[in-house]
Coordinates of C-alpha atoms in Angstrom, one line a residue:
Chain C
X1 CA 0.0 0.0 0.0
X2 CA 1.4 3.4 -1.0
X3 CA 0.5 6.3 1.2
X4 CA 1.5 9.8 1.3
X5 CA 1.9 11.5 4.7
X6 CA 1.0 15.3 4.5
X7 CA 2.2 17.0 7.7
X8 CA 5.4 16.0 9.3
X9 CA 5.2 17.3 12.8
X10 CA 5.5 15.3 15.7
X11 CA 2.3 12.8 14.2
X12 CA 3.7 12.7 11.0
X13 CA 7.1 11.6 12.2
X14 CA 5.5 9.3 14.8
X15 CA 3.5 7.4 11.9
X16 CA 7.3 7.1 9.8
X17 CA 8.9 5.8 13.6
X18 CA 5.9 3.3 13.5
X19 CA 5.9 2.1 10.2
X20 CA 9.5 1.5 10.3
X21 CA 9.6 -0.3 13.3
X22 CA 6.2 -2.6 12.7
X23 CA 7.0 -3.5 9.3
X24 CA 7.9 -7.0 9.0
X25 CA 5.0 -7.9 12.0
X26 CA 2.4 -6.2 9.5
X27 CA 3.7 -8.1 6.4
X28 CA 3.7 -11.4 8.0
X29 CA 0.0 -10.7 9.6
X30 CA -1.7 -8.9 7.4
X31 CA 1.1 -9.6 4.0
X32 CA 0.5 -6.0 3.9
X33 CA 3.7 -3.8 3.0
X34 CA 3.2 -0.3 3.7
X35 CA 5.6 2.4 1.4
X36 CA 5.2 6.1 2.2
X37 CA 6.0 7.3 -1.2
X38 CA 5.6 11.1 -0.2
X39 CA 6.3 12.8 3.3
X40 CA 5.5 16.6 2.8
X41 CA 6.0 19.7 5.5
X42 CA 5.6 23.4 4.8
X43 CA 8.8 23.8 3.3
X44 CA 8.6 20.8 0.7
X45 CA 8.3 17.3 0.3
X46 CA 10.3 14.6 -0.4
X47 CA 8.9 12.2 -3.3
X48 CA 10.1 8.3 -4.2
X49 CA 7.9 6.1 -6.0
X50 CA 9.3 3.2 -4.5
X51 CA 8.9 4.7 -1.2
X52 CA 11.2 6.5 0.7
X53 CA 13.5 5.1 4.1
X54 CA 11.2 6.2 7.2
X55 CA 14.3 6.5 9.6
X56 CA 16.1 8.4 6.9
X57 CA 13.0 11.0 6.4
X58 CA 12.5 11.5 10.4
X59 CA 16.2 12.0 10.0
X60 CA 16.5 14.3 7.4
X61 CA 13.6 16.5 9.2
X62 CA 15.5 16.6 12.5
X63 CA 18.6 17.7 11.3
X64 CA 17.7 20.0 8.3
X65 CA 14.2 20.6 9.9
X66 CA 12.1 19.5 6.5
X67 CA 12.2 16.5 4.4
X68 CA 13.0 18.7 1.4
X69 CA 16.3 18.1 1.7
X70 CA 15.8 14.1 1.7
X71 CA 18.4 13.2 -0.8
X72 CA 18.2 12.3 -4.2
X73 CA 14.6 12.8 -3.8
X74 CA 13.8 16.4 -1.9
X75 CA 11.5 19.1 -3.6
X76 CA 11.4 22.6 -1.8
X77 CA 8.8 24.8 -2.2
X78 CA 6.3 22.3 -3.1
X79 CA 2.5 21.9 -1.4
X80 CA 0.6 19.4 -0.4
X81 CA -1.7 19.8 -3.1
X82 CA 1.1 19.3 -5.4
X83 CA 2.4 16.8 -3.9
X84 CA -1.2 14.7 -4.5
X85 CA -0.7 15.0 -8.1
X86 CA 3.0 14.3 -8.2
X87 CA 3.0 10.9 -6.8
X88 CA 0.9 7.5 -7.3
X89 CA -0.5 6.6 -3.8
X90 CA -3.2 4.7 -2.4
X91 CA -4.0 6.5 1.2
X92 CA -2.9 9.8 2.2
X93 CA -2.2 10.4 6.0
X94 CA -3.4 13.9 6.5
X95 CA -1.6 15.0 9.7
X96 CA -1.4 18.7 9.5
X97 CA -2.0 20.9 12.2
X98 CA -5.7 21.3 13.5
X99 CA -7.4 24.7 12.1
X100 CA -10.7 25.3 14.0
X101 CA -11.3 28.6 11.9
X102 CA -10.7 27.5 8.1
X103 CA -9.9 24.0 8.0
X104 CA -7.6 24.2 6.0
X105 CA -5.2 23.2 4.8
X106 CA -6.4 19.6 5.9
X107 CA -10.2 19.8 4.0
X108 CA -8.6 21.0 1.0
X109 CA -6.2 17.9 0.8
X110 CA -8.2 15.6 1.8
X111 CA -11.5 17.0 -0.5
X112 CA -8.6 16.5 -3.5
X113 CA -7.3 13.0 -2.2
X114 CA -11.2 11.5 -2.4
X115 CA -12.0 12.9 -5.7
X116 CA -9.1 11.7 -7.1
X117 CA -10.2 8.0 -5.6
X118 CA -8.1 8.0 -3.0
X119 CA -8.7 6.4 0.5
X120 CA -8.0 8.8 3.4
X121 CA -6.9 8.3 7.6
X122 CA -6.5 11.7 9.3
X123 CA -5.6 12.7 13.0
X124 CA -6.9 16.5 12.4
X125 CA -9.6 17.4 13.8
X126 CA -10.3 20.9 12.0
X127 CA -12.0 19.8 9.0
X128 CA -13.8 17.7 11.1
X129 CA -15.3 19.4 13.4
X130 CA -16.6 22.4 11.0
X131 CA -17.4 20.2 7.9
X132 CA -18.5 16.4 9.1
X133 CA -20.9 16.1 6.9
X134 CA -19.6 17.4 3.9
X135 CA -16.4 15.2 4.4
X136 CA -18.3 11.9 5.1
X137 CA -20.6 12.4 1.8
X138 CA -17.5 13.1 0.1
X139 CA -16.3 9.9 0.8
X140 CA -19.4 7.6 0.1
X141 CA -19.8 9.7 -3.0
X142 CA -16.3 8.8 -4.2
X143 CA -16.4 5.3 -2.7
X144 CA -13.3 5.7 -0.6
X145 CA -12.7 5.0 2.7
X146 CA -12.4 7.7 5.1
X147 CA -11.1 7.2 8.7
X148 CA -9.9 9.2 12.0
X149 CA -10.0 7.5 14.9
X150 CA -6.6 8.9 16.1
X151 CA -8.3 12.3 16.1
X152 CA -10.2 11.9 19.0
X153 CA -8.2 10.7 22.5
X154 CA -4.8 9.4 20.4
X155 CA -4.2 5.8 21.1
X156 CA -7.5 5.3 22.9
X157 CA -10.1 3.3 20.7
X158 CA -13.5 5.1 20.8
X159 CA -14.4 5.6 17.3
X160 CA -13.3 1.8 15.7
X161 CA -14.4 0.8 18.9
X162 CA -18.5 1.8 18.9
X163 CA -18.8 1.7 15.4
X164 CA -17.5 -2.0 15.0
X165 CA -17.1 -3.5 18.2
X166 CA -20.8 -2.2 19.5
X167 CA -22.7 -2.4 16.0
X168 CA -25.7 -4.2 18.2
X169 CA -26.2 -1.4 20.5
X170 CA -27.6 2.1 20.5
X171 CA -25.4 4.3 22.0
X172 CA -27.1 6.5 24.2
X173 CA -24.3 8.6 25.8
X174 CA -20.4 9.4 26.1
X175 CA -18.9 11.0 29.0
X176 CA -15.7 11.8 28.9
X177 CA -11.6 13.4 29.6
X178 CA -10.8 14.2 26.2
X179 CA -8.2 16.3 26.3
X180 CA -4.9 15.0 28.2
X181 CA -3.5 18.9 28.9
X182 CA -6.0 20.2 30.6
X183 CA -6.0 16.7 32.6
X184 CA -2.5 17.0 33.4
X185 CA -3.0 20.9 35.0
X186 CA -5.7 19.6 37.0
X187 CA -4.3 16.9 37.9
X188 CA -1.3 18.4 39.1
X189 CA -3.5 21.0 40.7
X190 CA -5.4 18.6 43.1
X191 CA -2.0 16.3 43.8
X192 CA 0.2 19.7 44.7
X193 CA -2.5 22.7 45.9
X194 CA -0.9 24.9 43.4
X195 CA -2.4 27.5 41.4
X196 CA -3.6 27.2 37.5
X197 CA -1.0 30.1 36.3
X198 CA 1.7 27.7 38.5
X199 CA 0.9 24.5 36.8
X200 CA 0.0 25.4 33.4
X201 CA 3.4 27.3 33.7
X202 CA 5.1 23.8 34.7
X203 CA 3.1 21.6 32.2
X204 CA 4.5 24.0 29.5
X205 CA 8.2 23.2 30.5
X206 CA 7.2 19.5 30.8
X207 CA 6.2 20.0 26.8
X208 CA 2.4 18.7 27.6
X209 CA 1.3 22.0 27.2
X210 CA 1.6 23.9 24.4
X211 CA 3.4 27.8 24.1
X212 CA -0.5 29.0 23.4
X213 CA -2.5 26.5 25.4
X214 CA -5.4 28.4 24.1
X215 CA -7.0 25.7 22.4
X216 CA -6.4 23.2 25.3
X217 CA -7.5 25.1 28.5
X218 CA -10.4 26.7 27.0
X219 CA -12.2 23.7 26.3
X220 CA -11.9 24.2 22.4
X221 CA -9.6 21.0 21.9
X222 CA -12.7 18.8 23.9
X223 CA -15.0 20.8 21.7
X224 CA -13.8 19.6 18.3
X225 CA -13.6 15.9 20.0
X226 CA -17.3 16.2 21.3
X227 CA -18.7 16.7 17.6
X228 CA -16.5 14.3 15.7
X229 CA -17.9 11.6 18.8
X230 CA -21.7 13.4 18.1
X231 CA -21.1 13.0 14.5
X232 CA -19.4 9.9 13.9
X233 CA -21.2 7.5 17.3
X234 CA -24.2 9.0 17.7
X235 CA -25.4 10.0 14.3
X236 CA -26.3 13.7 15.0
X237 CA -25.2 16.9 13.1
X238 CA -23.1 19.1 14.3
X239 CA -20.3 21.7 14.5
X240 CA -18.6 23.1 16.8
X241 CA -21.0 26.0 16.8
X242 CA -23.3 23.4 18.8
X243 CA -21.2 23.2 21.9
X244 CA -21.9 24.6 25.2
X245 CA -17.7 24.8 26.4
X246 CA -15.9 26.3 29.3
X247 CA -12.7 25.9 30.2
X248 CA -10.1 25.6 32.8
X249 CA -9.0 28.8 33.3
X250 CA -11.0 29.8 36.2
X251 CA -10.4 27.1 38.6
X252 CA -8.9 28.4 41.7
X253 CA -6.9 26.0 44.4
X254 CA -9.7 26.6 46.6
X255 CA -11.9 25.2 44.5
X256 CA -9.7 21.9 44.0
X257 CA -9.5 21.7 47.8
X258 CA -13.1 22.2 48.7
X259 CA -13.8 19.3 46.3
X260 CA -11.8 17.2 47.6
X261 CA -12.8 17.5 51.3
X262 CA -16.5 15.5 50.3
X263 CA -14.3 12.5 47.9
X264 CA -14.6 14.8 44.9
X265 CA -11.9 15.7 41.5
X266 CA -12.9 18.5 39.1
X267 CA -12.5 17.2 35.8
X268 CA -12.7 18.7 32.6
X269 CA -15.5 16.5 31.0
X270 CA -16.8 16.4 27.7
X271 CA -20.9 15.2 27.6
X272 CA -22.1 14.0 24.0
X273 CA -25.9 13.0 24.1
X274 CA -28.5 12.8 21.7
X275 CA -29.5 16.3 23.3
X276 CA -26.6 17.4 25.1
X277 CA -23.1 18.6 23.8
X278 CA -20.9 20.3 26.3
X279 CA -17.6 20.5 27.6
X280 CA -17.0 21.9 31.5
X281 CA -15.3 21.4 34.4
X282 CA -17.2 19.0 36.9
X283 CA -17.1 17.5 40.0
X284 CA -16.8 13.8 39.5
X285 CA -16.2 11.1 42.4
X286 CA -12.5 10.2 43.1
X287 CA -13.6 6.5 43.2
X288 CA -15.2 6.9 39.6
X289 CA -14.2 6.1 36.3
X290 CA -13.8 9.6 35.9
X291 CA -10.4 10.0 38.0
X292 CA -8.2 8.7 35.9
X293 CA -4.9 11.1 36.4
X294 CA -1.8 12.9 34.5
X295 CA -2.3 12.9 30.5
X296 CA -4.8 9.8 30.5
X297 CA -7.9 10.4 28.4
X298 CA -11.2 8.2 29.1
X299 CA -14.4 7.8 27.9
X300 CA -17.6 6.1 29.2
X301 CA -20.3 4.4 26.9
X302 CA -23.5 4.1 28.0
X303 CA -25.5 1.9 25.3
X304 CA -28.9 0.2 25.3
X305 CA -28.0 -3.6 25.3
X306 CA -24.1 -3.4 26.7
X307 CA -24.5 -1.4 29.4
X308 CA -21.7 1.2 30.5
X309 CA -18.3 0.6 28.9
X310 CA -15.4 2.6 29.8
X311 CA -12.6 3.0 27.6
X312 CA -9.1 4.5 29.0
X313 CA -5.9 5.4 27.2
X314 CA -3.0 7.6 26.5
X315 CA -4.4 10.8 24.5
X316 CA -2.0 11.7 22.8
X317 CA 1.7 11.0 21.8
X318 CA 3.1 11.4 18.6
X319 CA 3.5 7.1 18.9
X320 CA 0.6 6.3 20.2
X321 CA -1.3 8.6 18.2
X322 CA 0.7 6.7 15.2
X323 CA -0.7 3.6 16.4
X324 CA -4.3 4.6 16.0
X325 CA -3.6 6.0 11.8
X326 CA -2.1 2.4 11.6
X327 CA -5.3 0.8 12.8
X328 CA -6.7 2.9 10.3
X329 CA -4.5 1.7 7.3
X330 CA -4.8 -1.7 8.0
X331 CA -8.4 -1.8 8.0
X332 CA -9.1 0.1 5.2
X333 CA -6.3 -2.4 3.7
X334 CA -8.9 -5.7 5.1
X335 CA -11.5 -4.0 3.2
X336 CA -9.8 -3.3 0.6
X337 CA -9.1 -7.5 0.2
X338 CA -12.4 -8.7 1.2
Chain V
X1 CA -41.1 -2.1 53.4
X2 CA -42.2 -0.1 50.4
X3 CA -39.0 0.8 47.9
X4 CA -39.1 2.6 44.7
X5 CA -36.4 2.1 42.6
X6 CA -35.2 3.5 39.6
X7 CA -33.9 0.9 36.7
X8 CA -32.5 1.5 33.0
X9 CA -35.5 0.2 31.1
X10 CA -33.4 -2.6 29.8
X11 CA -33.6 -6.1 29.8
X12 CA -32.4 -7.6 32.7
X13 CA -32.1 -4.8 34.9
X14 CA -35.3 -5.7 37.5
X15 CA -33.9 -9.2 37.8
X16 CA -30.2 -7.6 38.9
X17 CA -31.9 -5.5 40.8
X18 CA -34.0 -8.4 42.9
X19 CA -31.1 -10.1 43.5
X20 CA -29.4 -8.0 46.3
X21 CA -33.1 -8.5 47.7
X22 CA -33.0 -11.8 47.6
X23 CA -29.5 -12.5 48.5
X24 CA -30.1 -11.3 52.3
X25 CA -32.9 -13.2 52.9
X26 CA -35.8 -10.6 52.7
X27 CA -38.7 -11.3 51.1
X28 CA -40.0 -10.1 48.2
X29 CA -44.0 -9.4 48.5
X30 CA -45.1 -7.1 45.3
X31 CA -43.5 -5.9 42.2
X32 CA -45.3 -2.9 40.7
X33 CA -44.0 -2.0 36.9
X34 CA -44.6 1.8 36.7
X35 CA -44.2 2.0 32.9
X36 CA -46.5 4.9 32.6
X37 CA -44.0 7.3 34.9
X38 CA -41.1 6.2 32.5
X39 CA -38.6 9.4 32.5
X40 CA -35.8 9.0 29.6
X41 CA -34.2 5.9 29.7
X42 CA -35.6 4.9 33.5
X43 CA -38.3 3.1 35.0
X44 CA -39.5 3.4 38.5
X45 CA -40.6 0.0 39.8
X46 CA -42.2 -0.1 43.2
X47 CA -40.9 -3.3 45.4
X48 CA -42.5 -4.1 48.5
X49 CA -40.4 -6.6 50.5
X50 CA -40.6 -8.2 54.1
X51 CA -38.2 -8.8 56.6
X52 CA -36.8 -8.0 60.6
X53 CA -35.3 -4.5 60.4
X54 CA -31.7 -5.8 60.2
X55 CA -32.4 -7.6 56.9
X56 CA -33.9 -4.9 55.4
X57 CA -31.4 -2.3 56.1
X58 CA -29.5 -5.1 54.8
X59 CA -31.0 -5.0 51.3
X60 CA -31.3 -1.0 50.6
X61 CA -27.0 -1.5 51.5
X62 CA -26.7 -3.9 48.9
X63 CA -29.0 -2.7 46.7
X64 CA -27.0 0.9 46.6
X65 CA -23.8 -0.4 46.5
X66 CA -24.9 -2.0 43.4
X67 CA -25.4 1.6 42.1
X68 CA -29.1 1.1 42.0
X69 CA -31.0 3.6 42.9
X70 CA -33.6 4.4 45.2
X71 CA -36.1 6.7 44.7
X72 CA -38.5 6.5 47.3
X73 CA -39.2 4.9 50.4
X74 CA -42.5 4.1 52.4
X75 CA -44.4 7.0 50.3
X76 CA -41.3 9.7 51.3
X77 CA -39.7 10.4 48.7
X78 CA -35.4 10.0 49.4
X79 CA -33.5 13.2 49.4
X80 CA -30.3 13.0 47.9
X81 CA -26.6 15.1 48.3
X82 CA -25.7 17.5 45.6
X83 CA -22.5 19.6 45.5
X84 CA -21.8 22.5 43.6
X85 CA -18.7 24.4 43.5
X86 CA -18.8 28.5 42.1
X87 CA -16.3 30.7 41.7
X88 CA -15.8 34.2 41.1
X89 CA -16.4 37.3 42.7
X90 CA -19.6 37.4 45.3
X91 CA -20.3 39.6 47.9
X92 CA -22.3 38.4 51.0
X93 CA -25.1 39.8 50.2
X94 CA -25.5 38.2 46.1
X95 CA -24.2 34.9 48.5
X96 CA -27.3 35.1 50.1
X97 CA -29.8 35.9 47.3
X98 CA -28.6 32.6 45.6
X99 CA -29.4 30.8 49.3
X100 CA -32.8 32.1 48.9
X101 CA -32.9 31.3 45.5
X102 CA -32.4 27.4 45.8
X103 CA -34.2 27.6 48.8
X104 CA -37.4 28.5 46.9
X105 CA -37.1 25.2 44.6
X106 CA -39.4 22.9 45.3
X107 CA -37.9 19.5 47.1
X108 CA -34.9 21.5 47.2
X109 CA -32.9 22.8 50.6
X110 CA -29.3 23.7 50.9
X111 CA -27.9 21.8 53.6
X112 CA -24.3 23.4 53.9
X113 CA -21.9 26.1 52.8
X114 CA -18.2 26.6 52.9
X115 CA -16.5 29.5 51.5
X116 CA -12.9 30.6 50.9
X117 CA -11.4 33.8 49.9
X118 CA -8.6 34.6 48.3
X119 CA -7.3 37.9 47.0
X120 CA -9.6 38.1 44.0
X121 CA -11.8 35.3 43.8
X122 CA -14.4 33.4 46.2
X123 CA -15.1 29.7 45.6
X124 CA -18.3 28.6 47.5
X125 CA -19.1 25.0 47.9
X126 CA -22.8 24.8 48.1
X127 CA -24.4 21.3 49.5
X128 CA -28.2 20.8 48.4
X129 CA -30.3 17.9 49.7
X130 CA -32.5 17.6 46.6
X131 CA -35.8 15.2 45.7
X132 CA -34.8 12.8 42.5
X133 CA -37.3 14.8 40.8
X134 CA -36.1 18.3 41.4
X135 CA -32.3 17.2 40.4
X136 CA -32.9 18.7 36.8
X137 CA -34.5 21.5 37.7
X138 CA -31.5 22.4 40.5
X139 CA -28.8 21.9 37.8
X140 CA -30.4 24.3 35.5
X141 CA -31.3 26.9 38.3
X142 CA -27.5 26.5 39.9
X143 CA -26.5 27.1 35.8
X144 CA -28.9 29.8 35.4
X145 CA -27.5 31.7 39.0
X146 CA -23.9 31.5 37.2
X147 CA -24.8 32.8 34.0
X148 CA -26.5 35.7 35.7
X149 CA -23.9 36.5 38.1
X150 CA -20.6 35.5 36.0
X151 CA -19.5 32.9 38.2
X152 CA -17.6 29.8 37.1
X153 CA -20.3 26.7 37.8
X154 CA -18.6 23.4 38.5
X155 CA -22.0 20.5 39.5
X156 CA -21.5 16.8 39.8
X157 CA -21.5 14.3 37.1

């Protein structure tokens, strides 16, 4: 199978790190061989029919800082787009960086990708969450297969896991940690007493939280999650618009301490009903499901027949995120044999 | 001993929630099937049940540590705990107006208040004792009182 990676941040690399070391398992399981025949950044891309040495491209990007200057086979100042016509490929893996205004430049990519027939696994969750819809008829119209279950909680299974595991059962409900920063600060908060300026300050040093958090502690990050879960488990239709979402920003030590005193951690907790679709902080019981600490992210499926099932993983990664877009390109690889 | 309990309205759900019942020895007189008083995805089903006074505390222990829910007993209906955290700035007085406020629900009563200060923030932990029926209506009051005063509202799952 030939895929082209667009995007080759920290994801993008960690799909290359995974491919390279999984490949002989996935050839002898699944006699699948995967070849990424582009890798593209925002300075260029570097091209190779015959596919191009993964440790070599994450390589090349860490020393030079793009895979432009892969050699032999480097292009600078070449897009994505371009890219997508350059080279013959089966599946592109569009891991650029979320846009929750435009986007872009995921939709356009992946909107070229499917009309030109090809099969497409993202972890970006702009597109997504402003443009569901459109996306997923995109796909059906073009007959290709469209998947993204490493765009919501990394390496946990939530979206594979209801819509193939659970076919039998209407789900009713997911409650949920979505978003592993903002679980981290609050963890932090309730294990030490310290403030959210404090902690956020520290998680950013640790690397688990961004230089503009933004998008994390506001809730926005959770948001995006909640209406790809909405969307893609529960059938509604949505955008981001729809959610009701505050963030972390506000909570005070005090807070964190009074919870505790009656058994209690405030969480930042993502609700996706057939009627509800918000994102807060709440006060959820330390002996619950819901306390899962540091960068974990969970989520709980209530369901007709099943019961409650509670899913728990790391949420992101650049690895374990990997994992989840080679879940992705296997499958669509089984269905592609079938 | 007249228990109303709340179940999912799934299959299999009255019999799991008979067994605690059973499993201490009380005994089990009437089952009433309130389909008609369905709310969402619950049922209330009223189960009468005999037994000395250490059996039967006996079976409401087991039958909440098994997370099911009990709604009413002998005709009163069970008050539950609800916490809510808010924070922001409040002076006494806006404090007290939300008191009142809750206080006015009906099946509702706040039960207990702690407050700390710091330089430029209150947090106020507010404890309710609220009727099942009036838990709906004190989460979107509680929601309401923070829009209104621009307070950060943080309620139970």
């Amino acid at each position: 199978m030939k895929i082209s990676i667009i995007g080759f941040g920290a994801v993008g690399q960690g799909v290359a790190k995974a491919i390279s070391s999984t490949q002989q398992r996935i050839k002898k399981k699944y006699n699948l061989k995967i070849d990424i025949v582009a890798a593209a950044d925002s300075k260029g891309a570097a091209i190779r029919e015959d596919g191009l040495d993964p440790q070599k491209l994450i390589e090349v990007k860490s020393e030079k800082g793009s895979v432009a200057y892969y050699p032999d086979h480097g292009h600078e100042n070449i897009d994505g787009l371009q890219v997508l016509d350059e080279v013959e490929y089966d599946c592109l893996v569009e891991v650029t960086p979320t846009n929750i205004i435009t986007g872009e430049p995921g939709k356009s990519l992946i909107t070229k990708a499917m009309k030109d027939g090809k099969d497409v696994v993202t972890s970006n969750k702009g597109h997504l969450s402003l443009f569901y819809k459109e996306l997923i008829d995109l796909a059906r119209e073009n007959n290709v297969n469209f998947k993204f279950e490493a765009s919501v909680g990394g390496a946990m299974p939530i979206i594979n896991f209801a819509q193939e595991t659970l076919p039998s059962s209407r789900i009713e409900s997911i409650i949920g940690i979505l978003n592993g920063t903002t679980n981290f600060i609050l963890s932090r908060m309730t294990a030490e007493g310290s403030s959210y300026e404090q902690t956020l300050k520290e998680a950013q040093e640790l690397g688990i939280a961004e230089t503009d958090p933004t998008q994390d502690v506001e809730g926005l990050d959770a948001a995006c999650k909640s209406v790809i879960l909405a969307n893609a488990i529960l059938g509604r239709e949505c955008t981001l618009d729809d959610v009701e979402v505050t963030g972390i920003t506000r909570i005070t030590p005090e807070a964190i301490e009074l919870a505790k005193e009656d058994g209690y951690h405030i969480k930042l907790i993502a609700e996706i009903s057939h009627d509800i679709l918000r994102v807060g902080p709440r006060l959820v019981k330390e002996t619950s499901p819901y306390a899962v600490d540091g960068t974990l992210n969970m989520a709980t499926l209530r369901t007709d027949l099943a019961g409650e099932i509670t899913v728990i993983g790391k949420g992101a990664g650049s690895l374990e995120t990997a994992s989840a877009i080679l879940t992705d390109i296997i499958n669509i690889w089984k269905s592609r044999q079938s | 001993m007249s228990l109303v309990l709340e179940l999912q309205d799934v299959p299999g759900q009255l019999v799991a929630a008979l067994e605690p019942i059973a499993s201490v020895g009380a005994n089990i007189v009437t089952i009433i099937h309130e389909r008609d008083a369905k709310t969402g995805a619950f049922v209330p089903v009223q189960v009468t049940i005999e037994g000395d006074e250490k059996t039967l505390d006996l079976a409401i222990k087991k039958l909440t540590e098994k997370g099911i829910r009990i709604i009413e007993k002998d005709g009163i209906p069970l008050k539950e705990k609800v916490n809510a955290i808010l924070v922001g700035k409040i002076s006494e007085e806006e404090l007290k107006g939300i008191v009142d406020n809750i206080n006015t629900l009906e099946g509702v009563k706040v039960a207990d208040l702690s407050l700390k200060m710091s330089t430029t923030t209150s947090t106020i932990k507010i404890t309710m004792e609220a009727e099942h029926k009036s838990l709906k209506l004190l989460e979107d009051e509680i929601h309401k009182i923070g829009a209104k005063e621009g307070l950060l509202v943080i309620t139970e799952t």
